[in-house]
Amino acid sequence: MSGNRREKPSKALPILGLCAIIVAVAIGIGVWLKGNSETSRPIESSAPEEVVARKVPQGVPEGSLPITGRPEGPASPDTSTETASQPAVVDYGSLKEDKGLQNLMEKRKESYGFEKGVDLIVKPDESVKVGDEVVSMKEILDKIGLKSGEVIEKDLTGSEEKTARRVREELVSELDRAEKRYHELDELIENSDSLADPKIKETYLREREELGKIISAYKNYTETDRRIEERKKLLRSLDNKLDDKLDNKTDKTSGSSQPGSPVSALAATSGTEPVPGVQPPIGTPKGAAGVSGQTPPSSNAVKPPAVHADPTLPTREEASADGRALPDRTGQRHVTITELKKEIEKEINNLRLRKGDIENELKILMKKGKRPEAYGIYVVQYRDNIWNIHFKFLKEYFDHRGKGLPAQSDEPDPRGRSSGVGKILKFSEKMVYIYNIRERELASDIHLIHPLSKIVVFNMGKVFELLEDVDDSDMDQIQFDGENIWLPAKG
C-alpha cells in the first residue's frame, strides 16, 4: 500500500507563483504610471513667459510707465537708433520747445532769406512730421512727379544706398588728403622766408585759407559724427539696463502677487527705474518699484494703499499732459529711463540733420556739388488761403533782396487787370503743391477737415530759379497766358 501512495502536492508553490505575478504586475503598473506622468508634463520653454498687460496705477504720470512687464523681444544693438531706411525727421510740433531743431531750421531758412514765409526747410532724404503723421519727402516728391507726368524709378537692388555710401567714403578720403595738405602748407609758409619769390608765399597763404574753411567744416562733421555714436552707445546701455531690470522684476514678482494689484503692476512695468544719480520720478511711492531686494507681499498680506492716496504726490489731473515727470516740492526734475531715452533719440535725430547740412556744405566748399536741393514746408492753419500763402512767400523773398513789395501789390489794377506780382503768383501755383499728410496724397485745395492735416510744398530750387530773373522794376511787363510766363529781358 505504501508503494502506491502518492504524496500530496505542497500548497506553498502556487502561492509563491501568485505573489510573483502580483509583484510583476505592480512593477509594470508603476513603470507605466511614471512614464505617463512624464509624457503629460508640459515641456519647459526657453521663450519668455507671456505677461498680461496691466493697468497703470492711478497717480503715476501717464507715459512714465509702459503697460507690459517684459519687452516683446531681445533688443538688437540698433533697436533705438536709426537704420539706413529711416531718414532723419523734421518735427513741426517740436519747434517751440526743441532749441536744437529750432536753431537748425533758423540757419536753413536764413540761407534762403526766409523767416516766416515757410515753417520748415526739408531735404529730399529727410522726413517731415506734422501732428502724429510722419511722411518721407521721397514719398511726397514721387507723387508730385507722377502728377507732373514724370517717370518714377525705384531702386529695388539697394544700389542707390551703396552708391551714396561710396560717394561719402570718397569724400572722406579727399577730406583727409585736404587736411594733410593743410598741415604741409603750414610748414611751407613757416619756411617761406628763404624763398626767392615772395609771390609763392602768397599762393600758399591763399590755398591754406581756402583749405582752412574745409578743415573747419570737416572738424564739425567728425565731431558731430562722434557725438552721434556716443549717444547711440548710451542708448544701447540704457536698453540693456532696462532689460536687466525687467528680467529681475519679472523673476521676483512671478507667482507671488495678484495681477493688477498696485505692487505687481509697478514691479512688472518697465521704464520706472530712475537713472543713476537722478531722483526717482514723482508719482512713484518710495519702495513701490525698482528697489533691489524687495519681496512682494503674499496673497494673504494686508493690501497696500493705492498709489494716489499719498497727499504729497500729484494727482492725475496735476500730471503734465505730455507724460513728463513733474518736479518735486524742491523744484528738481525727475527723469526716468524711458524719458531719458526719448531725449537721447531726439538729440540723435537733430545731430543727423546737422550732419547732413555739414556734408552738403563740404561738397560745396570742395566744388563737388551745387546748392543742395531743398523744399520749403508751410503748415496750413485755419482760415489760410493759398493766394496769401504764396504772396507771403514772395514778399519775404523780395524783402531779403532789399526790394520790398507793397502790401497791395498782388491786387489787380483799377481796370481789373492782374498786376505783375499777381501773374507770378498764378504761375507759381504750378510750382507749389498741397499735400494732405493724413490721407498721404496730393490735394487740390487747402480746405482743412482736420487741424494740421495739410502742408504746402515749395520747390526752393525751381522757385528761386524763376524769381532770380525777375526785376521788380519791370514787373508790370510780365505776361502770363495761364500756362506760360514771359519775363522782360535783362539789360
CSV table of C-alpha atoms in Angstrom, one decimal, residues 15-478:
chain,number,residue,atom,x,y,z
A,15,ILE,CA,1.0,30.8,-3.5
A,16,LEU,CA,4.6,31.8,-4.4
A,17,GLY,CA,3.8,31.9,-8.1
A,18,LEU,CA,0.7,34.1,-7.5
A,19,CYS,CA,2.8,36.5,-5.4
A,20,ALA,CA,5.4,36.7,-8.2
A,21,ILE,CA,2.7,37.6,-10.7
A,22,ILE,CA,1.2,40.3,-8.5
A,23,VAL,CA,4.7,41.9,-7.9
A,24,ALA,CA,5.4,41.8,-11.7
A,25,VAL,CA,2.0,43.5,-12.4
A,26,ALA,CA,2.6,46.1,-9.7
A,27,ILE,CA,6.0,46.9,-11.1
A,28,GLY,CA,4.6,47.2,-14.6
A,29,ILE,CA,1.8,49.5,-13.5
A,30,GLY,CA,4.3,51.7,-11.6
A,31,VAL,CA,6.5,52.0,-14.7
A,32,TRP,CA,3.5,52.8,-16.9
A,33,LEU,CA,2.3,55.5,-14.5
A,34,LYS,CA,5.7,57.1,-14.2
A,35,GLY,CA,6.1,57.2,-18.0
A,36,ASN,CA,2.6,58.6,-18.4
A,37,SER,CA,3.2,61.4,-15.9
A,38,GLU,CA,6.5,62.4,-17.6
A,39,THR,CA,4.9,62.5,-21.1
A,40,SER,CA,2.0,64.5,-19.9
A,41,ARG,CA,4.2,67.1,-18.2
A,42,PRO,CA,4.5,70.4,-20.2
A,43,ILE,CA,7.8,71.0,-21.9
A,44,GLU,CA,9.6,73.9,-20.4
A,45,SER,CA,10.2,76.6,-23.0
A,46,SER,CA,13.2,78.9,-23.1
A,47,ALA,CA,11.0,81.7,-24.6
A,48,PRO,CA,10.0,84.5,-22.2
A,49,GLU,CA,6.7,84.0,-20.5
A,50,GLU,CA,3.8,85.9,-21.7
A,51,VAL,CA,3.0,88.8,-19.5
A,52,VAL,CA,-0.6,90.2,-19.4
A,53,ALA,CA,-0.8,93.9,-19.9
A,54,ARG,CA,-1.5,95.7,-16.6
A,55,LYS,CA,-3.3,98.9,-16.0
A,56,VAL,CA,-1.1,101.7,-14.8
A,57,PRO,CA,-2.0,102.6,-11.2
A,58,GLN,CA,-3.7,106.0,-10.8
A,59,GLY,CA,-1.4,108.8,-9.7
A,60,VAL,CA,1.6,107.9,-11.9
A,61,PRO,CA,2.1,110.4,-14.7
A,62,GLU,CA,0.8,109.0,-17.9
A,63,GLY,CA,3.6,107.9,-20.1
A,64,SER,CA,6.1,107.2,-17.3
A,65,LEU,CA,5.2,103.5,-17.1
A,66,PRO,CA,4.8,101.2,-20.1
A,67,ILE,CA,1.9,98.8,-19.7
A,68,THR,CA,3.8,95.5,-20.1
A,69,GLY,CA,6.2,93.9,-17.7
A,70,ARG,CA,8.6,92.4,-20.3
A,71,PRO,CA,9.8,93.7,-23.7
A,72,GLU,CA,8.4,91.9,-26.8
A,73,GLY,CA,11.9,90.6,-27.7
A,74,PRO,CA,15.6,91.0,-27.2
A,75,ALA,CA,16.8,94.4,-28.1
A,76,SER,CA,19.2,94.5,-31.0
A,77,PRO,CA,22.1,97.0,-31.0
A,78,ASP,CA,20.2,99.3,-33.3
A,79,THR,CA,16.8,99.0,-31.7
A,80,SER,CA,16.7,102.6,-30.7
A,81,THR,CA,18.8,104.1,-33.4
A,82,GLU,CA,18.4,104.9,-37.0
A,83,THR,CA,18.9,102.5,-39.8
A,84,ALA,CA,19.7,103.2,-43.5
A,85,SER,CA,16.0,103.0,-44.3
A,86,GLN,CA,14.9,105.5,-41.6
A,87,PRO,CA,15.6,109.1,-42.6
A,88,ALA,CA,16.0,111.9,-40.1
A,89,VAL,CA,12.8,113.6,-39.1
A,90,VAL,CA,12.0,117.3,-39.0
A,91,ASP,CA,9.2,117.6,-36.4
A,92,TYR,CA,7.0,120.7,-36.8
A,93,GLY,CA,5.5,120.1,-33.3
A,94,SER,CA,8.9,120.2,-31.6
A,95,LEU,CA,9.9,123.6,-33.0
A,96,LYS,CA,8.8,125.7,-30.0
A,97,GLU,CA,10.5,123.5,-27.3
A,98,ASP,CA,13.4,121.9,-29.1
A,99,LYS,CA,16.0,124.6,-29.3
A,100,GLY,CA,18.4,122.4,-31.3
A,101,LEU,CA,15.9,121.9,-34.1
A,102,GLN,CA,14.8,125.5,-33.8
A,103,ASN,CA,18.4,126.7,-34.4
A,104,LEU,CA,18.8,124.3,-37.3
A,105,MET,CA,15.7,125.5,-39.0
A,106,GLU,CA,16.6,129.1,-38.5
A,107,LYS,CA,20.0,128.5,-40.2
A,108,ARG,CA,18.4,126.8,-43.1
A,109,LYS,CA,15.8,129.5,-43.6
A,110,GLU,CA,18.4,132.2,-43.2
A,111,SER,CA,20.4,130.7,-46.0
A,112,TYR,CA,17.4,131.2,-48.3
A,113,GLY,CA,16.4,134.5,-46.9
A,114,PHE,CA,13.3,133.4,-45.1
A,115,GLU,CA,11.9,133.8,-41.7
A,116,LYS,CA,8.1,133.4,-41.8
A,117,GLY,CA,7.2,132.5,-45.4
A,118,VAL,CA,7.9,128.8,-44.7
A,119,ASP,CA,7.8,126.9,-41.4
A,120,LEU,CA,10.4,124.2,-42.3
A,121,ILE,CA,13.2,123.6,-44.8
A,122,VAL,CA,13.4,119.9,-45.5
A,123,LYS,CA,15.8,118.0,-47.7
A,124,PRO,CA,14.8,115.1,-50.1
A,125,ASP,CA,16.4,112.5,-47.9
A,126,GLU,CA,14.5,113.6,-44.7
A,127,SER,CA,11.0,113.1,-43.4
A,128,VAL,CA,8.6,115.7,-42.1
A,129,LYS,CA,6.3,115.2,-39.0
A,130,VAL,CA,3.1,117.2,-38.5
A,131,GLY,CA,1.0,116.2,-35.6
A,132,ASP,CA,1.1,112.4,-35.3
A,133,GLU,CA,1.8,111.9,-39.0
A,134,VAL,CA,5.3,111.2,-40.4
A,135,VAL,CA,5.9,111.1,-44.2
A,136,SER,CA,9.2,111.0,-46.1
A,137,MET,CA,9.9,113.7,-48.6
A,138,LYS,CA,10.7,111.0,-51.1
A,139,GLU,CA,7.1,109.8,-50.9
A,140,ILE,CA,5.8,113.3,-51.4
A,141,LEU,CA,8.2,114.0,-54.3
A,142,ASP,CA,7.3,110.7,-56.0
A,143,LYS,CA,3.6,111.7,-56.0
A,144,ILE,CA,4.4,115.2,-57.3
A,145,GLY,CA,6.5,113.6,-60.1
A,146,LEU,CA,3.6,111.3,-61.0
A,147,LYS,CA,1.2,114.2,-61.2
A,148,SER,CA,3.7,116.1,-63.4
A,149,GLY,CA,3.9,113.1,-65.8
A,150,GLU,CA,7.4,112.1,-64.8
A,151,VAL,CA,8.6,108.5,-64.8
A,152,ILE,CA,9.4,107.4,-61.2
A,153,GLU,CA,12.2,104.9,-60.8
A,154,LYS,CA,12.5,102.9,-57.7
A,155,ASP,CA,15.7,101.1,-56.7
A,156,LEU,CA,14.9,97.5,-55.7
A,157,THR,CA,18.5,96.4,-55.5
A,158,GLY,CA,19.9,98.7,-52.9
A,159,SER,CA,22.4,100.2,-55.4
A,160,GLU,CA,21.4,103.8,-54.5
A,161,GLU,CA,22.4,103.2,-50.9
A,162,LYS,CA,25.7,101.6,-51.9
A,163,THR,CA,26.4,104.4,-54.3
A,164,ALA,CA,25.7,107.0,-51.6
A,165,ARG,CA,28.0,105.2,-49.2
A,166,ARG,CA,30.8,105.0,-51.8
A,167,VAL,CA,30.4,108.7,-52.5
A,168,ARG,CA,30.6,109.5,-48.8
A,169,GLU,CA,33.7,107.3,-48.4
A,170,GLU,CA,35.4,109.1,-51.4
A,171,LEU,CA,34.5,112.5,-49.8
A,172,VAL,CA,36.1,111.5,-46.5
A,173,SER,CA,39.2,110.3,-48.3
A,174,GLU,CA,39.5,113.6,-50.1
A,175,LEU,CA,39.0,115.5,-46.9
A,176,ASP,CA,41.8,113.5,-45.3
A,177,ARG,CA,44.1,114.5,-48.1
A,178,ALA,CA,43.0,118.1,-47.8
A,179,GLU,CA,43.8,118.1,-44.1
A,180,LYS,CA,47.2,116.6,-44.8
A,181,ARG,CA,47.9,119.3,-47.4
A,182,TYR,CA,46.8,122.0,-44.9
A,183,HIS,CA,49.5,120.9,-42.5
A,184,GLU,CA,52.1,120.7,-45.3
A,185,LEU,CA,51.2,124.3,-46.1
A,186,ASP,CA,51.8,125.3,-42.5
A,187,GLU,CA,55.4,124.0,-42.8
A,188,LEU,CA,55.9,125.6,-46.2
A,189,ILE,CA,54.7,129.0,-45.0
A,190,GLU,CA,56.8,128.8,-41.9
A,191,ASN,CA,59.9,128.2,-44.0
A,192,SER,CA,58.9,130.6,-46.8
A,193,ASP,CA,61.3,133.4,-45.8
A,194,SER,CA,64.0,131.6,-47.7
A,195,LEU,CA,62.0,131.6,-50.9
A,196,ALA,CA,63.3,133.8,-53.7
A,197,ASP,CA,59.9,134.7,-55.0
A,198,PRO,CA,57.5,136.3,-52.3
A,199,LYS,CA,54.5,135.5,-54.6
A,200,ILE,CA,54.9,131.8,-53.8
A,201,LYS,CA,54.2,132.6,-50.1
A,202,GLU,CA,51.1,134.5,-51.1
A,203,THR,CA,49.9,131.5,-53.1
A,204,TYR,CA,50.5,129.2,-50.1
A,205,LEU,CA,48.5,131.6,-47.9
A,206,ARG,CA,45.5,131.8,-50.3
A,207,GLU,CA,45.5,128.0,-50.6
A,208,ARG,CA,45.7,127.5,-46.9
A,209,GLU,CA,42.8,130.0,-46.3
A,210,GLU,CA,40.6,128.0,-48.7
A,211,LEU,CA,41.6,124.7,-47.1
A,212,GLY,CA,41.0,126.2,-43.7
A,213,LYS,CA,37.3,126.6,-44.4
A,214,ILE,CA,37.1,123.0,-45.5
A,215,ILE,CA,39.1,121.7,-42.5
A,216,SER,CA,36.9,123.7,-40.1
A,217,ALA,CA,33.7,122.2,-41.6
A,218,TYR,CA,35.3,118.8,-41.6
A,219,LYS,CA,36.1,119.0,-37.9
A,220,ASN,CA,32.5,119.9,-37.2
A,221,TYR,CA,31.5,116.9,-39.3
A,222,THR,CA,33.7,114.5,-37.5
A,223,GLU,CA,32.7,115.9,-34.1
A,224,THR,CA,29.0,115.6,-34.9
A,225,ASP,CA,29.5,112.0,-36.1
A,226,ARG,CA,31.4,111.3,-32.8
A,227,ARG,CA,28.6,112.7,-30.7
A,228,ILE,CA,26.0,110.6,-32.7
A,229,GLU,CA,28.0,107.4,-31.9
A,230,GLU,CA,28.3,108.5,-28.2
A,231,ARG,CA,24.5,108.9,-27.9
A,232,LYS,CA,23.9,105.6,-29.7
A,233,LYS,CA,26.2,103.8,-27.3
A,234,LEU,CA,24.4,105.4,-24.3
A,235,LEU,CA,21.1,104.5,-25.8
A,236,ARG,CA,22.1,100.8,-26.1
A,237,SER,CA,23.4,100.8,-22.5
A,238,LEU,CA,20.0,102.1,-21.3
A,239,ASP,CA,18.2,99.4,-23.3
A,240,ASN,CA,20.4,96.8,-21.7
A,241,LYS,CA,19.9,98.3,-18.2
A,242,LEU,CA,16.1,98.3,-18.8
A,243,ASP,CA,16.2,94.7,-20.0
A,244,ASP,CA,18.1,93.6,-16.9
A,245,LYS,CA,15.7,95.4,-14.6
A,246,LEU,CA,12.7,93.9,-16.3
A,247,ASP,CA,14.1,90.4,-16.0
A,248,ASN,CA,14.9,90.9,-12.3
A,249,LYS,CA,11.4,92.3,-11.6
A,250,THR,CA,9.6,89.6,-13.5
A,251,ASP,CA,11.5,86.9,-11.6
A,252,LYS,CA,10.7,88.5,-8.3
A,253,THR,CA,7.0,89.1,-9.0
A,254,SER,CA,6.1,85.9,-10.9
A,255,GLY,CA,3.6,83.8,-8.9
A,256,SER,CA,3.8,85.9,-5.8
A,257,SER,CA,1.3,88.6,-6.3
A,258,GLN,CA,-2.0,89.0,-8.0
A,259,PRO,CA,-2.1,90.5,-11.5
A,260,GLY,CA,-3.5,94.0,-11.5
A,261,SER,CA,-2.6,94.9,-7.9
A,262,PRO,CA,-0.6,98.1,-7.4
A,263,VAL,CA,2.5,96.4,-6.3
A,264,SER,CA,2.6,93.8,-9.0
A,265,ALA,CA,1.7,96.4,-11.7
A,266,LEU,CA,4.5,98.7,-10.6
A,267,ALA,CA,7.1,95.9,-10.2
A,268,ALA,CA,6.4,94.4,-13.6
A,269,THR,CA,6.4,97.6,-15.6
A,270,SER,CA,9.4,99.0,-17.5
A,271,GLY,CA,10.9,102.4,-17.6
A,272,THR,CA,10.3,103.2,-13.9
A,273,GLU,CA,13.9,102.7,-12.7
A,274,PRO,CA,15.5,106.1,-12.1
A,275,VAL,CA,18.7,106.9,-13.9
A,276,PRO,CA,21.7,106.6,-11.6
A,277,GLY,CA,22.4,109.9,-9.9
A,278,VAL,CA,18.9,111.2,-10.6
A,279,GLN,CA,15.9,111.1,-8.2
A,280,PRO,CA,13.1,108.7,-8.9
A,281,PRO,CA,10.0,110.0,-10.8
A,282,ILE,CA,7.4,111.9,-8.9
A,283,GLY,CA,4.2,109.8,-8.5
A,284,THR,CA,6.1,106.5,-7.7
A,285,PRO,CA,6.0,105.9,-3.9
A,286,LYS,CA,9.3,105.0,-2.3
A,287,GLY,CA,9.7,101.3,-2.2
A,288,ALA,CA,6.9,100.7,-4.7
A,289,ALA,CA,9.1,99.7,-7.6
A,290,GLY,CA,12.7,99.3,-8.6
A,291,VAL,CA,14.0,98.6,-5.1
A,292,SER,CA,16.5,95.8,-5.1
A,293,GLY,CA,15.8,93.0,-2.6
A,294,GLN,CA,12.2,93.9,-2.2
A,295,THR,CA,9.9,90.9,-2.0
A,296,PRO,CA,6.2,91.2,-3.0
A,297,PRO,CA,3.6,90.6,-0.3
A,298,SER,CA,1.9,87.2,-0.1
A,299,SER,CA,-1.7,86.8,-1.2
A,300,ASN,CA,-2.9,86.9,2.4
A,301,ALA,CA,-1.0,90.1,3.3
A,302,VAL,CA,-2.6,93.4,4.0
A,303,LYS,CA,-3.5,95.1,0.7
A,304,PRO,CA,-1.1,98.1,0.2
A,305,PRO,CA,-2.7,101.5,-0.1
A,306,ALA,CA,-3.5,102.9,-3.5
A,307,VAL,CA,-0.6,104.8,-5.2
A,308,HIS,CA,-2.6,108.1,-5.5
A,309,ALA,CA,-3.6,108.1,-1.8
A,310,ASP,CA,-0.4,109.8,-0.7
A,311,PRO,CA,-1.3,113.5,-0.3
A,312,THR,CA,2.3,114.6,-1.2
A,313,LEU,CA,2.1,113.1,-4.7
A,314,PRO,CA,0.4,114.8,-7.6
A,315,THR,CA,-3.0,113.6,-8.8
A,316,ARG,CA,-3.6,112.5,-12.4
A,317,GLU,CA,-5.1,116.0,-13.1
A,318,GLU,CA,-1.8,117.6,-11.9
A,319,ALA,CA,0.3,115.4,-14.1
A,320,SER,CA,1.5,117.1,-17.3
A,321,ALA,CA,-0.3,116.4,-20.5
A,322,ASP,CA,2.7,115.0,-22.3
A,323,GLY,CA,3.5,112.5,-19.6
A,324,ARG,CA,6.7,114.0,-18.5
A,325,ALA,CA,7.7,113.6,-14.9
A,326,LEU,CA,6.7,116.6,-12.7
A,327,PRO,CA,9.1,118.5,-10.5
A,328,ASP,CA,9.0,117.7,-6.8
A,329,ARG,CA,8.5,120.2,-4.0
A,330,THR,CA,12.1,121.4,-4.2
A,331,GLY,CA,11.8,122.2,-7.9
A,332,GLN,CA,14.1,119.4,-9.1
A,333,ARG,CA,13.0,117.4,-12.1
A,334,HIS,CA,13.0,113.7,-12.0
A,335,VAL,CA,13.9,111.7,-15.2
A,336,THR,CA,13.1,108.1,-15.8
A,337,ILE,CA,15.0,105.8,-18.2
A,338,THR,CA,12.1,106.0,-20.7
A,339,GLU,CA,12.2,109.8,-20.7
A,340,LEU,CA,15.9,109.9,-21.0
A,341,LYS,CA,15.8,107.5,-24.0
A,342,LYS,CA,13.3,109.8,-25.7
A,343,GLU,CA,15.6,112.8,-25.1
A,344,ILE,CA,18.6,111.0,-26.5
A,345,GLU,CA,16.7,109.8,-29.5
A,346,LYS,CA,15.6,113.4,-30.2
A,347,GLU,CA,19.2,114.6,-29.9
A,348,ILE,CA,20.5,111.9,-32.2
A,349,ASN,CA,17.8,112.9,-34.8
A,350,ASN,CA,18.9,116.6,-34.6
A,351,LEU,CA,22.6,115.6,-34.9
A,352,ARG,CA,21.8,113.6,-38.0
A,353,LEU,CA,20.0,116.6,-39.5
A,354,ARG,CA,23.0,118.8,-38.7
A,355,LYS,CA,25.5,116.2,-40.1
A,356,GLY,CA,23.6,116.2,-43.4
A,357,ASP,CA,23.9,120.0,-43.6
A,358,ILE,CA,27.6,120.0,-42.9
A,359,GLU,CA,28.1,117.3,-45.5
A,360,ASN,CA,26.4,119.5,-48.1
A,361,GLU,CA,28.5,122.4,-47.0
A,362,LEU,CA,31.6,120.4,-47.5
A,363,LYS,CA,30.6,119.3,-51.0
A,364,ILE,CA,30.0,123.0,-52.0
A,365,LEU,CA,33.4,124.1,-50.5
A,366,MET,CA,35.2,121.3,-52.4
A,367,LYS,CA,33.2,122.3,-55.5
A,368,LYS,CA,31.7,118.8,-55.8
A,369,GLY,CA,28.1,119.9,-55.6
A,370,LYS,CA,25.8,122.8,-56.3
A,371,ARG,CA,23.4,124.2,-53.8
A,372,PRO,CA,21.6,121.2,-52.2
A,373,GLU,CA,18.1,120.6,-53.2
A,374,ALA,CA,15.6,121.6,-50.5
A,375,TYR,CA,11.9,122.2,-50.0
A,376,GLY,CA,10.0,124.8,-48.1
A,377,ILE,CA,7.1,123.5,-46.0
A,378,TYR,CA,4.3,125.6,-44.8
A,379,VAL,CA,1.8,124.0,-42.4
A,380,VAL,CA,-1.7,125.2,-43.3
A,381,GLN,CA,-3.6,126.8,-40.5
A,382,TYR,CA,-7.3,127.5,-40.1
A,383,ARG,CA,-8.6,130.2,-42.5
A,384,ASP,CA,-5.4,130.2,-44.6
A,385,ASN,CA,-5.8,130.6,-48.4
A,386,ILE,CA,-3.3,129.6,-51.0
A,387,TRP,CA,-3.0,133.0,-52.5
A,388,ASN,CA,-2.0,134.7,-49.2
A,389,ILE,CA,0.5,131.8,-48.5
A,390,HIS,CA,2.1,132.4,-51.9
A,391,PHE,CA,2.2,136.2,-51.5
A,392,LYS,CA,3.8,136.0,-48.1
A,393,PHE,CA,6.4,133.7,-49.5
A,394,LEU,CA,7.1,136.0,-52.5
A,395,LYS,CA,7.1,139.2,-50.3
A,396,GLU,CA,9.7,137.8,-47.9
A,397,TYR,CA,11.9,136.7,-50.8
A,398,PHE,CA,12.0,140.3,-52.3
A,399,ASP,CA,12.4,141.8,-48.8
A,400,HIS,CA,15.5,139.7,-48.4
A,401,ARG,CA,16.8,141.1,-51.8
A,402,GLY,CA,16.2,144.6,-50.5
A,403,LYS,CA,13.2,145.1,-52.9
A,404,GLY,CA,10.2,145.3,-50.7
A,405,LEU,CA,6.8,144.7,-52.2
A,406,PRO,CA,3.8,146.9,-51.2
A,407,ALA,CA,1.1,145.1,-49.2
A,408,GLN,CA,-1.4,145.6,-52.1
A,409,SER,CA,1.0,144.8,-54.9
A,410,ASP,CA,-0.8,141.5,-55.7
A,411,GLU,CA,-4.1,143.3,-56.3
A,412,PRO,CA,-5.4,143.9,-59.8
A,413,ASP,CA,-5.3,147.5,-61.2
A,414,PRO,CA,-8.5,149.7,-61.5
A,415,ARG,CA,-9.3,148.1,-64.8
A,416,GLY,CA,-9.3,144.6,-63.3
A,417,ARG,CA,-6.0,143.5,-65.0
A,418,SER,CA,-3.6,141.4,-62.9
A,419,SER,CA,-0.5,143.0,-61.6
A,420,GLY,CA,2.9,141.6,-62.3
A,421,VAL,CA,3.0,140.1,-58.8
A,422,GLY,CA,-0.4,138.6,-59.3
A,423,LYS,CA,0.8,136.9,-62.6
A,424,ILE,CA,3.9,135.5,-60.8
A,425,LEU,CA,1.6,134.1,-58.0
A,426,LYS,CA,-0.7,132.5,-60.6
A,427,PHE,CA,2.2,130.9,-62.4
A,428,SER,CA,3.9,129.8,-59.1
A,429,GLU,CA,0.8,127.7,-58.3
A,430,LYS,CA,2.2,125.2,-60.9
A,431,MET,CA,5.4,125.0,-58.9
A,432,VAL,CA,3.8,124.7,-55.4
A,433,TYR,CA,1.9,121.6,-54.2
A,434,ILE,CA,-0.6,120.9,-51.5
A,435,TYR,CA,-0.2,117.6,-49.7
A,436,ASN,CA,-2.7,116.0,-47.4
A,437,ILE,CA,-0.5,114.5,-44.8
A,438,ARG,CA,-3.3,112.4,-43.2
A,439,GLU,CA,-4.5,110.9,-46.5
A,440,ARG,CA,-1.0,110.8,-47.9
A,441,GLU,CA,-2.0,112.2,-51.3
A,442,LEU,CA,-1.8,115.5,-53.2
A,443,ALA,CA,-4.8,117.8,-52.6
A,444,SER,CA,-6.4,120.4,-54.9
A,445,ASP,CA,-7.2,122.9,-52.2
A,446,ILE,CA,-6.1,123.8,-48.7
A,447,HIS,CA,-9.5,123.5,-47.1
A,448,LEU,CA,-9.0,121.8,-43.7
A,449,ILE,CA,-11.1,119.0,-42.4
A,450,HIS,CA,-8.7,118.2,-39.6
A,451,PRO,CA,-6.2,120.6,-38.0
A,452,LEU,CA,-2.5,120.1,-39.1
A,453,SER,CA,-3.6,117.9,-41.9
A,454,LYS,CA,-2.2,119.7,-45.0
A,455,ILE,CA,1.1,121.2,-46.0
A,456,VAL,CA,2.2,123.4,-48.9
A,457,VAL,CA,5.4,122.2,-50.5
A,458,PHE,CA,7.7,124.8,-52.2
A,459,ASN,CA,10.4,123.6,-54.5
A,460,MET,CA,13.0,126.1,-53.4
A,461,GLY,CA,15.3,125.5,-56.4
A,462,LYS,CA,12.7,126.0,-59.1
A,463,VAL,CA,11.0,129.0,-57.3
A,464,PHE,CA,14.4,130.7,-56.9
A,465,GLU,CA,15.4,130.0,-60.5
A,466,LEU,CA,12.3,131.9,-61.6
A,467,LEU,CA,12.5,134.7,-59.1
A,468,GLU,CA,16.2,135.4,-59.6
A,469,ASP,CA,15.3,136.5,-63.2
A,470,VAL,CA,12.6,138.9,-62.0
A,471,ASP,CA,13.3,142.6,-61.9
A,472,ASP,CA,10.9,144.3,-59.5
A,473,SER,CA,11.0,147.5,-61.6
A,474,ASP,CA,9.7,145.7,-64.7
A,475,MET,CA,7.0,143.5,-63.0
A,476,ASP,CA,4.2,145.2,-64.9
A,477,GLN,CA,5.6,143.9,-68.2
A,478,ILE,CA,5.3,140.3,-67.1
